[in-house]
Coordinates of C-alpha atoms in Angstrom, one line a residue:
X9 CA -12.3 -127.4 -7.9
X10 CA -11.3 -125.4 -10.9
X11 CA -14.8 -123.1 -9.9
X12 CA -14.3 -122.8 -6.4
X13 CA -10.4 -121.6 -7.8
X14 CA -11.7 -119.0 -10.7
X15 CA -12.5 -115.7 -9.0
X16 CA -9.6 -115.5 -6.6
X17 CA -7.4 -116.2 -9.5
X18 CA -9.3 -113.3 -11.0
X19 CA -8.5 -110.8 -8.8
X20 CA -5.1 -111.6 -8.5
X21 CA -4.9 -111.5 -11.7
X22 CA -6.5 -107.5 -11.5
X23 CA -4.3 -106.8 -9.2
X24 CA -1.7 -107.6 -10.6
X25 CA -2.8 -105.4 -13.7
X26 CA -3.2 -102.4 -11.4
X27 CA 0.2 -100.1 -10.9
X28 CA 1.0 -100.4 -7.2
X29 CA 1.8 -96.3 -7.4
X30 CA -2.2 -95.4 -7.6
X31 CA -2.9 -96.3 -3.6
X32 CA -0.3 -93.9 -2.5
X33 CA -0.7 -91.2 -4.9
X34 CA -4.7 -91.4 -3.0
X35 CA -3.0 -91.5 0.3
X36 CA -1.5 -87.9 -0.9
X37 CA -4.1 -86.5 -2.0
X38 CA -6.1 -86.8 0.7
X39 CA -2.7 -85.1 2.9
X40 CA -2.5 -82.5 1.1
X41 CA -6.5 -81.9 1.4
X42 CA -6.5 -82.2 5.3
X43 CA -3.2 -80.0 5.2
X44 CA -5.2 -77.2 3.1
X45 CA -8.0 -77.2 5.6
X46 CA -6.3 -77.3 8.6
X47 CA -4.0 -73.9 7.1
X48 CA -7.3 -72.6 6.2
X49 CA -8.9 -72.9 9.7
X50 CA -5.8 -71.8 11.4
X51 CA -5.9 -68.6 9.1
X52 CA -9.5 -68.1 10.3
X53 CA -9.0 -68.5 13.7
X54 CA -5.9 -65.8 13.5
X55 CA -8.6 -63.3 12.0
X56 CA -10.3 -63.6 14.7
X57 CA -8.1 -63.2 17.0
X58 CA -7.3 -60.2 15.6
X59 CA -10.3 -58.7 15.0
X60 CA -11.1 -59.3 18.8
X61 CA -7.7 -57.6 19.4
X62 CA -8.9 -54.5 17.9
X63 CA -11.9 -54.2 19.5
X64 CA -10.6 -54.8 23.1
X65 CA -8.0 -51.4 21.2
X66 CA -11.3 -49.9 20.8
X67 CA -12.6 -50.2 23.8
X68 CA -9.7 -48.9 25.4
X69 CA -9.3 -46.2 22.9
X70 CA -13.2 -44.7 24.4
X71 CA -12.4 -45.6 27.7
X72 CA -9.3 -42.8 27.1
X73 CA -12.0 -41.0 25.6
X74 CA -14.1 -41.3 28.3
X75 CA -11.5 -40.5 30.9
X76 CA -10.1 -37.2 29.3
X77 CA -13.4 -36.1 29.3
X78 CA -13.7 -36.4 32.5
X79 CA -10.6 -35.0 33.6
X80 CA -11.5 -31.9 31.8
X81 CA -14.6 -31.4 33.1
X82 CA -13.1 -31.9 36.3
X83 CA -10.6 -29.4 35.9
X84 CA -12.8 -26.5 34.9
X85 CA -12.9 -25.0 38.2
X86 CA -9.1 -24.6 38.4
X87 CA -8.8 -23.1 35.1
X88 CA -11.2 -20.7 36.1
X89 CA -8.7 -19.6 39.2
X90 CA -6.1 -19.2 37.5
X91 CA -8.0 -17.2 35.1
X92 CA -8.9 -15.1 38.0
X93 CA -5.3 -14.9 39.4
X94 CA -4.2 -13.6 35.9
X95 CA -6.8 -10.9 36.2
X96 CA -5.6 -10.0 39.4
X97 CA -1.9 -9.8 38.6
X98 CA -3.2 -7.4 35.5
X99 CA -4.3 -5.2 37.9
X100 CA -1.5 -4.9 40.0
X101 CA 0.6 -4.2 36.9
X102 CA -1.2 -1.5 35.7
X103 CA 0.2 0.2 38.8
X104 CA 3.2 -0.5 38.4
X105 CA 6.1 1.7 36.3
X106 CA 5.6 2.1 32.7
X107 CA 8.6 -0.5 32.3
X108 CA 6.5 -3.7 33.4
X109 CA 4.0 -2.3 31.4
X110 CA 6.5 -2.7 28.4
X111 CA 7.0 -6.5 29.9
X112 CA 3.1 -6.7 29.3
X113 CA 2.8 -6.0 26.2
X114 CA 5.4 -8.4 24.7
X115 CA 3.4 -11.3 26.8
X116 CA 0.2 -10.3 25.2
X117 CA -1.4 -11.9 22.4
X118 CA -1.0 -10.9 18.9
X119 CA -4.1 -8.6 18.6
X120 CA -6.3 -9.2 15.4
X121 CA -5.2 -7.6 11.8
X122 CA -7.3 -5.2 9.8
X123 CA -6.7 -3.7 6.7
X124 CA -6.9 0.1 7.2
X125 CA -6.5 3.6 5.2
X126 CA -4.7 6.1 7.0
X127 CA -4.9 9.4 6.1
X128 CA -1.9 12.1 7.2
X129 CA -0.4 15.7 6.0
X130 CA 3.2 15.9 5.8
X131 CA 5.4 18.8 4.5
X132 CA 8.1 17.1 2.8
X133 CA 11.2 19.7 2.7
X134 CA 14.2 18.0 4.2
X135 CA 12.7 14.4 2.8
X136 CA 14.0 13.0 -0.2
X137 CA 10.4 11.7 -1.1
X138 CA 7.4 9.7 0.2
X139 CA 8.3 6.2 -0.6
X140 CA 10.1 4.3 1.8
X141 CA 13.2 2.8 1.0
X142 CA 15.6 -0.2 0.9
X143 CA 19.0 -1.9 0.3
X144 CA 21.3 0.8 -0.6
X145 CA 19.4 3.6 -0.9
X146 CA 18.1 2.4 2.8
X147 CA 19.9 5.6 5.1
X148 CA 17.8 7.8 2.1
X149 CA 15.2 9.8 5.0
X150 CA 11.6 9.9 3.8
X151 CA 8.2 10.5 5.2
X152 CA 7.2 6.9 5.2
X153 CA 10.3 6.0 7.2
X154 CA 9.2 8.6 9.9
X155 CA 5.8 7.1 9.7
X156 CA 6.9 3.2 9.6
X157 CA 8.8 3.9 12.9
X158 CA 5.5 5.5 14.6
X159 CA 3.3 2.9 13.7
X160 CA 5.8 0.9 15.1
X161 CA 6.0 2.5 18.5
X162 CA 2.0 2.7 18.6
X163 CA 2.1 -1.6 18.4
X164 CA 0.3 -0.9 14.8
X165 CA 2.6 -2.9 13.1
X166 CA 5.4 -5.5 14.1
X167 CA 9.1 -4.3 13.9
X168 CA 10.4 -7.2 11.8
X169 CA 7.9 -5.7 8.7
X170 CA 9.7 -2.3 8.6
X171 CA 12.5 -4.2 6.2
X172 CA 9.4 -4.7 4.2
X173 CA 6.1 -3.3 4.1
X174 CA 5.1 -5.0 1.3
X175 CA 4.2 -7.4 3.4
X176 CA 1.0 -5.6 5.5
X177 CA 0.0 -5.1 2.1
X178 CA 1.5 -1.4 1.9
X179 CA 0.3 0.8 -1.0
X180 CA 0.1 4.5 -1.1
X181 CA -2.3 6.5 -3.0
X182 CA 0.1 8.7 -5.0
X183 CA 4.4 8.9 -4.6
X184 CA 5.7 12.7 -4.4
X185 CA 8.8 13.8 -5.3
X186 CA 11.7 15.0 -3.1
X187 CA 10.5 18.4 -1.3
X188 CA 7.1 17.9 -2.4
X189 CA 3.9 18.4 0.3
X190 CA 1.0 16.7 1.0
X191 CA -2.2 17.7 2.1
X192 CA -4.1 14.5 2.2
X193 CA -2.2 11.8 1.3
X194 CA -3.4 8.1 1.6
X195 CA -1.9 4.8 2.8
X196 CA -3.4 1.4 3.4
X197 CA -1.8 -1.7 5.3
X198 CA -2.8 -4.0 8.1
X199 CA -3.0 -2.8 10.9
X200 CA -2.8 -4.4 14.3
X201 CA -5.5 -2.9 16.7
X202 CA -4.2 -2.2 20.1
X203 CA -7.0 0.5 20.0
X204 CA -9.9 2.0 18.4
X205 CA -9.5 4.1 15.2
X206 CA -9.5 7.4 17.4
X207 CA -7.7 6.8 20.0
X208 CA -5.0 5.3 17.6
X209 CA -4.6 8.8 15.6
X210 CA -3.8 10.4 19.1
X211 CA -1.2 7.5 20.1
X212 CA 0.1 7.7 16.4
X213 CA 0.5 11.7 16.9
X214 CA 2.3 11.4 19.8
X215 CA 5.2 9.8 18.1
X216 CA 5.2 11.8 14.8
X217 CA 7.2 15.1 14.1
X218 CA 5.2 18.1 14.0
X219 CA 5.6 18.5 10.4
X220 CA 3.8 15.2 9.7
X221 CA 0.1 14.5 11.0
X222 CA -2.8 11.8 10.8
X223 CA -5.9 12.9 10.7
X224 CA -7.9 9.7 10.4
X225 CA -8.5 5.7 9.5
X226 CA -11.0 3.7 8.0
X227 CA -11.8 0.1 7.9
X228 CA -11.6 -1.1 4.2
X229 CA -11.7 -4.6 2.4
X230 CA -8.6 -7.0 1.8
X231 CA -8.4 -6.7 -1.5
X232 CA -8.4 -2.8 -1.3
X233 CA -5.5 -0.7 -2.8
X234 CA -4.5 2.9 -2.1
X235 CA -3.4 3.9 -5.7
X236 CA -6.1 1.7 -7.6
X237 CA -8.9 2.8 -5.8
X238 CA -8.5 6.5 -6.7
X239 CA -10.5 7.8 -9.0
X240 CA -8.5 11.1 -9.7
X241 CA -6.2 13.8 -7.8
X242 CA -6.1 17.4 -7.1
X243 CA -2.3 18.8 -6.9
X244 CA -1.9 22.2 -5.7
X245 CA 1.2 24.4 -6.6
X246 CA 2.0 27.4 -4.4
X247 CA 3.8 30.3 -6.7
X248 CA 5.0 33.9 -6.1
X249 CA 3.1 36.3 -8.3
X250 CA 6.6 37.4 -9.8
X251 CA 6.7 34.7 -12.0
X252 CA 3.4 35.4 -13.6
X253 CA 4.0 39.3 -13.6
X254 CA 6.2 41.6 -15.2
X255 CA 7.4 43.6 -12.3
X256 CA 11.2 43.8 -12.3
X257 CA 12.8 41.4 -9.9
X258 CA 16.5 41.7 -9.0
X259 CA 18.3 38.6 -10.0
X260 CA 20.8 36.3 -7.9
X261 CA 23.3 36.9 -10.4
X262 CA 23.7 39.6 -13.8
X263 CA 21.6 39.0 -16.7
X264 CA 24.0 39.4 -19.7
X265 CA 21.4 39.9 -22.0
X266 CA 20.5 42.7 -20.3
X267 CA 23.4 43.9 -19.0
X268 CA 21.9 44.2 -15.3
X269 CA 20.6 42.1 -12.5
X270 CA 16.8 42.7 -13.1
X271 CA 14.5 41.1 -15.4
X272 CA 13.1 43.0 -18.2
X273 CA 10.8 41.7 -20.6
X274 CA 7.9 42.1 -22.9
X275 CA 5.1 40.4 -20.6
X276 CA 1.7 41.0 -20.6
X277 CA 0.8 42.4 -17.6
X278 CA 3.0 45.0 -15.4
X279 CA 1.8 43.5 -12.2
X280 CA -0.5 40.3 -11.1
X281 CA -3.6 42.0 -10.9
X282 CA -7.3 40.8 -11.2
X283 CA -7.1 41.2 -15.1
X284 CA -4.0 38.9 -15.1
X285 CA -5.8 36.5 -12.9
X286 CA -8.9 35.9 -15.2
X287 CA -6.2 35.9 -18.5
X288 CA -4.6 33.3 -17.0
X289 CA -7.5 31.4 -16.1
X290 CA -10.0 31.7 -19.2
X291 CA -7.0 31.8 -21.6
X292 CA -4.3 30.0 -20.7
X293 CA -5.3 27.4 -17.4
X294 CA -7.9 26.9 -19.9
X295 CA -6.3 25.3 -23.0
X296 CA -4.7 22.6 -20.6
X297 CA -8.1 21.6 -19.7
X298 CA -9.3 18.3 -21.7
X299 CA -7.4 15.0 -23.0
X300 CA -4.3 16.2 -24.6
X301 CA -1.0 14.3 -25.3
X302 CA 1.8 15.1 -22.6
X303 CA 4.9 13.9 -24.2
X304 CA 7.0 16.5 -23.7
X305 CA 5.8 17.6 -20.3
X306 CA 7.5 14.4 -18.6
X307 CA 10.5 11.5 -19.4
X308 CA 11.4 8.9 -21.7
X309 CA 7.9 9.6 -23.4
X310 CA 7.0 9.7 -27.3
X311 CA 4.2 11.0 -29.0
X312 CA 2.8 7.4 -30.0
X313 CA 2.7 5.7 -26.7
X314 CA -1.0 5.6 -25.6
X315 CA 0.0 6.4 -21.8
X316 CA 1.7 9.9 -23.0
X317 CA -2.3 10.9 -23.3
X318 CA -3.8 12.3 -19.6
X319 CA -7.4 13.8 -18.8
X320 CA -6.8 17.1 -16.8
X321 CA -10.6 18.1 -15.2
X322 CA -9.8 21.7 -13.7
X323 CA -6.8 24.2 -13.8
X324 CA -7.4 27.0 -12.3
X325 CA -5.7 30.0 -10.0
X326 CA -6.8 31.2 -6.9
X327 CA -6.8 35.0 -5.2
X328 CA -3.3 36.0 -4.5
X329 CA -2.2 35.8 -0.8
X330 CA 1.0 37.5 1.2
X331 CA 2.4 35.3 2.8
X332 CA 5.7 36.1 4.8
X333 CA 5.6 39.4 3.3
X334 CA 5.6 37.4 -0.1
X335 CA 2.9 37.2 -2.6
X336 CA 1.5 34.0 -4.0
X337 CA -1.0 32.7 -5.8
X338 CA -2.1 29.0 -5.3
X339 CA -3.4 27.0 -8.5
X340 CA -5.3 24.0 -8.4
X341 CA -5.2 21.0 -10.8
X342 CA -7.4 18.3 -11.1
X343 CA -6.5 15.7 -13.3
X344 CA -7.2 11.8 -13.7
X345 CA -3.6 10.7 -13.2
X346 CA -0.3 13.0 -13.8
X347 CA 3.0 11.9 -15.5
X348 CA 6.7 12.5 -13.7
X349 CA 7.4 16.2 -13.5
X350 CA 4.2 16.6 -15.6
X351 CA 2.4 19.7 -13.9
X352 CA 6.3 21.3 -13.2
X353 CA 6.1 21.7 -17.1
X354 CA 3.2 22.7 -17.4
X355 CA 4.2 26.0 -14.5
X356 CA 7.0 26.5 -17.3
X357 CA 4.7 26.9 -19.9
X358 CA 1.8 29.0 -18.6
X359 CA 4.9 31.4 -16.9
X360 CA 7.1 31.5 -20.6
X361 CA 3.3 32.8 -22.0
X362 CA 2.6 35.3 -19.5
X363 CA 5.9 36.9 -19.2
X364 CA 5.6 37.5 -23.5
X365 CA 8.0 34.3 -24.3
X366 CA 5.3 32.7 -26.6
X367 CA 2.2 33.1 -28.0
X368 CA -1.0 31.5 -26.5
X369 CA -0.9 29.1 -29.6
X370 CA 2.2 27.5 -28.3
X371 CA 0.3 25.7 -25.1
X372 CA -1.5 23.9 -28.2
X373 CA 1.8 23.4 -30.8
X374 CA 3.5 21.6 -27.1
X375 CA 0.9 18.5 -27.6
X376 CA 1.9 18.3 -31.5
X377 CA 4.3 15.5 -32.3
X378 CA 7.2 17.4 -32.1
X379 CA 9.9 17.4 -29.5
X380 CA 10.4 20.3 -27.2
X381 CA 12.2 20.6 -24.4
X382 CA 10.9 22.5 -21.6
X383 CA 12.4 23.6 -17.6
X384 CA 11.2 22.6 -14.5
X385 CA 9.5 24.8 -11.6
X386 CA 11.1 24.2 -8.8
X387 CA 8.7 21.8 -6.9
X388 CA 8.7 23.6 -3.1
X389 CA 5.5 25.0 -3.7
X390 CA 3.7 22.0 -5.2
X391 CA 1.7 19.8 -2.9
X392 CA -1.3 16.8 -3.4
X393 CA -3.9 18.7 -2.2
X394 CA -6.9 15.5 -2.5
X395 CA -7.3 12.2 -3.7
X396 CA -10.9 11.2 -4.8
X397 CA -12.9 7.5 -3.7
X398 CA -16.1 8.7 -5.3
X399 CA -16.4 5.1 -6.9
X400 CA -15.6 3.6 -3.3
X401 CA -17.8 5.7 -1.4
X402 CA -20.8 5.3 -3.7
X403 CA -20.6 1.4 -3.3
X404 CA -20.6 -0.8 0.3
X405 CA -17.8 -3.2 -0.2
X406 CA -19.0 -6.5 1.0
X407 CA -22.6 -6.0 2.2
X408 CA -20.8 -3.4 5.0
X409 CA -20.2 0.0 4.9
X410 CA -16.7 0.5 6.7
X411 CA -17.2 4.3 6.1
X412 CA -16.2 7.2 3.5
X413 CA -12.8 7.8 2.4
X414 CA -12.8 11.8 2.8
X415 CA -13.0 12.8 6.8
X416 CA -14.9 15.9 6.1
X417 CA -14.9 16.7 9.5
X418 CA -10.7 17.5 9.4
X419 CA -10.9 20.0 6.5
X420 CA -10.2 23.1 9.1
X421 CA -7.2 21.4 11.1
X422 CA -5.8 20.6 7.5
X423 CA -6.2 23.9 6.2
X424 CA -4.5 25.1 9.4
X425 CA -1.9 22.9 9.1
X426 CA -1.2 23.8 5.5
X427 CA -1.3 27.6 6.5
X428 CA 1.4 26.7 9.7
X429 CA 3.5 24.2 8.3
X430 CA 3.4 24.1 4.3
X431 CA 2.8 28.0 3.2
X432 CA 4.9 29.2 5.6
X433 CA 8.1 27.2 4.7
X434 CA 7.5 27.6 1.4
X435 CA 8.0 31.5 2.2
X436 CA 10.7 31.0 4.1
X437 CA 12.6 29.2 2.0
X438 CA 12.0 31.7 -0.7
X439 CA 13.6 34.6 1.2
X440 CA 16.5 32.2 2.5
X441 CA 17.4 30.3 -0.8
X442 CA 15.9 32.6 -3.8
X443 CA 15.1 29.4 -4.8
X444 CA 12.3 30.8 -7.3
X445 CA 14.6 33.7 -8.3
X446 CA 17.1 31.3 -9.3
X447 CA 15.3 29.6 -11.4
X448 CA 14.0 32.4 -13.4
X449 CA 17.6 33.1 -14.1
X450 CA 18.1 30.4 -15.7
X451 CA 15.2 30.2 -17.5
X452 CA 16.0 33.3 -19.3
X453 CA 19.3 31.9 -20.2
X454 CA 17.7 28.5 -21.1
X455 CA 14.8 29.2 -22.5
X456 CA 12.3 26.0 -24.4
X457 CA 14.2 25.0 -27.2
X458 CA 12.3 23.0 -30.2
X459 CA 14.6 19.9 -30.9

């Protein structure tokens, strides 16, 4: 009996040793497991749900595809009607009065931008300059406001850039001062093209004062500028013979050195004859020629700066011409670049040597370091005669060539223009104003003074 009794006592006995928490803490376990899995699958199952989601989104996303495609190859055909209509109603409006054409033209596209060079003649008394300009000085009149307005009227340019052309990427090739001419001046912007380069200098005309012309435009690169693109300048500087001569001229008011109203003076010459015209030249035009320091031909300039130093090419006079029943003599001067009031001076100088005030060794004592201080011409004979692009011309910008910056072909119609409107008012306003009789008054009572 006690054998048949032993084992079950046994395993009572182990299971009694056994904690009664380790079944259940099993049971857990194995929860938690089937709770993990089922989480896990239910995580799956909702990506791919999703995923199928997104490609039913796809699929409906081509078939909008497919159907705009088709709706604008159906549509072609009206497109082209109404293409066809517009066309037609063009038609009709270019019979119409000018006014609807007005209408037209502020419906139209914004036509394509080029960056251009215009080149014009202007004759500049009654302006007070070239430049164009703002804020307070803004009711100043120049020649660029007179041309801003044309280019304006022609559809060149857009209204709202006349507060500021800066932005058409306006430079100019050289700024003249007030009552100063221009024979071939330079200015480059973009342009809007509502025609071809020719027929835009006649539409351009049309809406510019007589006294201000274009004669021509090029096509040149973005990056082009009017004033750094010049290789050098020619001014011209239209001047009675008087100055240069030493035949008596009555004065505006009496000289009290001489007691009179008429010049009298030791000069060199009696009258402006051809042996005053070669002196002038080979001796005194000449000595100007070269790189020489200019401090005391302009302002706020000393001898040390490096810019005070300038590189004048040519200087020389021309045959005398009556103009007006007045005798000039137009002198040339080509220089690299010129300083404010620069050639002015150097009119004083040549004029104080010819009429005996100094000695031919004073044009070479003014570029010494000392301080002298020297009149002004009056500037209503000068005038920028040419500005040189041999540099530009020489070269194709970009693999094109848009064309040489000269026009050749206008040198007769700018020499006639000169002759009309520049010569002639200067003469004018010579036997209205005195204006160079004036000035030789006063240059006899203040003559150059060595500070």
């Amino acid at each position: 009996m006690g054998n048949f009794l032993s084992p079950p006592e046994k395993e009572s006995s182990n299971n009694n040793k056994q904690p009664s928490v380790q079944p259940n803490s099993r049971k857990r376990k194995k929860k938690s497991s089937s709770l993990t899995r089922e989480s896990y699958n239910v995580k799956k199952e909702k990506q791919k749900g999703r995923g199928k989601e997104k490609e039913k989104e796809k699929e409906k996303g081509s078939q909008k595809l497919k159907r705009k495609r088709y709706n604008t190859n159906a549509t072609k055909k009206p497109r082209q009607q109404t293409q066809r209509i517009s066309q037609t109603q063009q038609t009709q409006r270019k019979s119409q009065p000018q006014q609807n054409q007005n209408l037209e033209l502020t419906k139209r596209k914004r036509p394509i931008k080029r960056k251009v060079v215009l080149m014009f003649s202007y004759c500049g008394t009654g302006y007070h300059g070239l430049q164009i300009q703002y804020g307070e000085l803004k009711h100043i009149k120049t020649v660029e406001t007179d041309l801003v307005q044309a280019l304006i009227k022609c559809n060149a340019i857009h209204p709202r850039n006349q507060e500021d052309v800066k932005k058409i990427g306006w430079s100019r090739a050289g700024r003249t001062d007030k009552g100063v001419h221009s024979a071939r001046q330079y200015v480059a912007f973009k342009m809007e093209f509502s025609y071809d380069e020719e027929q835009m200098v006649i539409e351009l005309n049309k809406h510019l004062p007589s006294h201000i012309r274009a004669w021509g435009i090029r096509r040149v690169p973005k990056s082009f500028l009017a004033h750094k693109r010049a290789d050098s300048r020619e001014y011209a500087f239209l001047l009675p013979t008087f100055l240069f001569s030493g035949k008596k001229v009555q004065l505006i008011e009496p000289n009290f050195e001489t007691k009179n109203n008429f010049v009298d003076d030791k000069v060199l010459f009696d009258k402006f004859d051809s042996e005053a015209l070669s002196f002038l030249n080979q001796k005194v035009f000449s000595q100007f020629v070269g790189t020489h320091n200019f401090h005391n031909y302009t302002k706020k300039k000393n001898f040390s700066e490096p810019s005070s130093k300038r590189y004048i090419k040519r200087m020389e006079a021309e045959e005398p011409q009556t103009i007006g029943g007045i005798k000039f003599v137009l002198i040339k001067i080509h220089g690299q670049s010129f300083m404010l009031h620069q050639i002015r001076k150097m009119m004083t100088i040549a004029i104080t040597v010819m009429r005996g005030g100094e000695k031919l060794s004073f044009i070479e004592e003014s570029f010494g370091q000392q301080q002298l201080r020297i009149g002004i011409v009056p500037g209503d004979g000068l005038l920028l005669n040419k500005v040189f692009y041999e540099v530009y011309n020489n070269q194709k910008m970009g693999g094109i060539d848009k064309g040489d910056i000269y026009f050749e072909e206008k040198d007769q119609q700018i020499e006639e223009f000169l002759q009309n409107k520049i010569y002639k008012k200067v003469s004018q306003l010579e036997k209205e104003n005195h204006t160079f009789r004036r000035w030789l008054n006063n240059y006899y009572q203040y003559p150059i003074e060595r500070k």
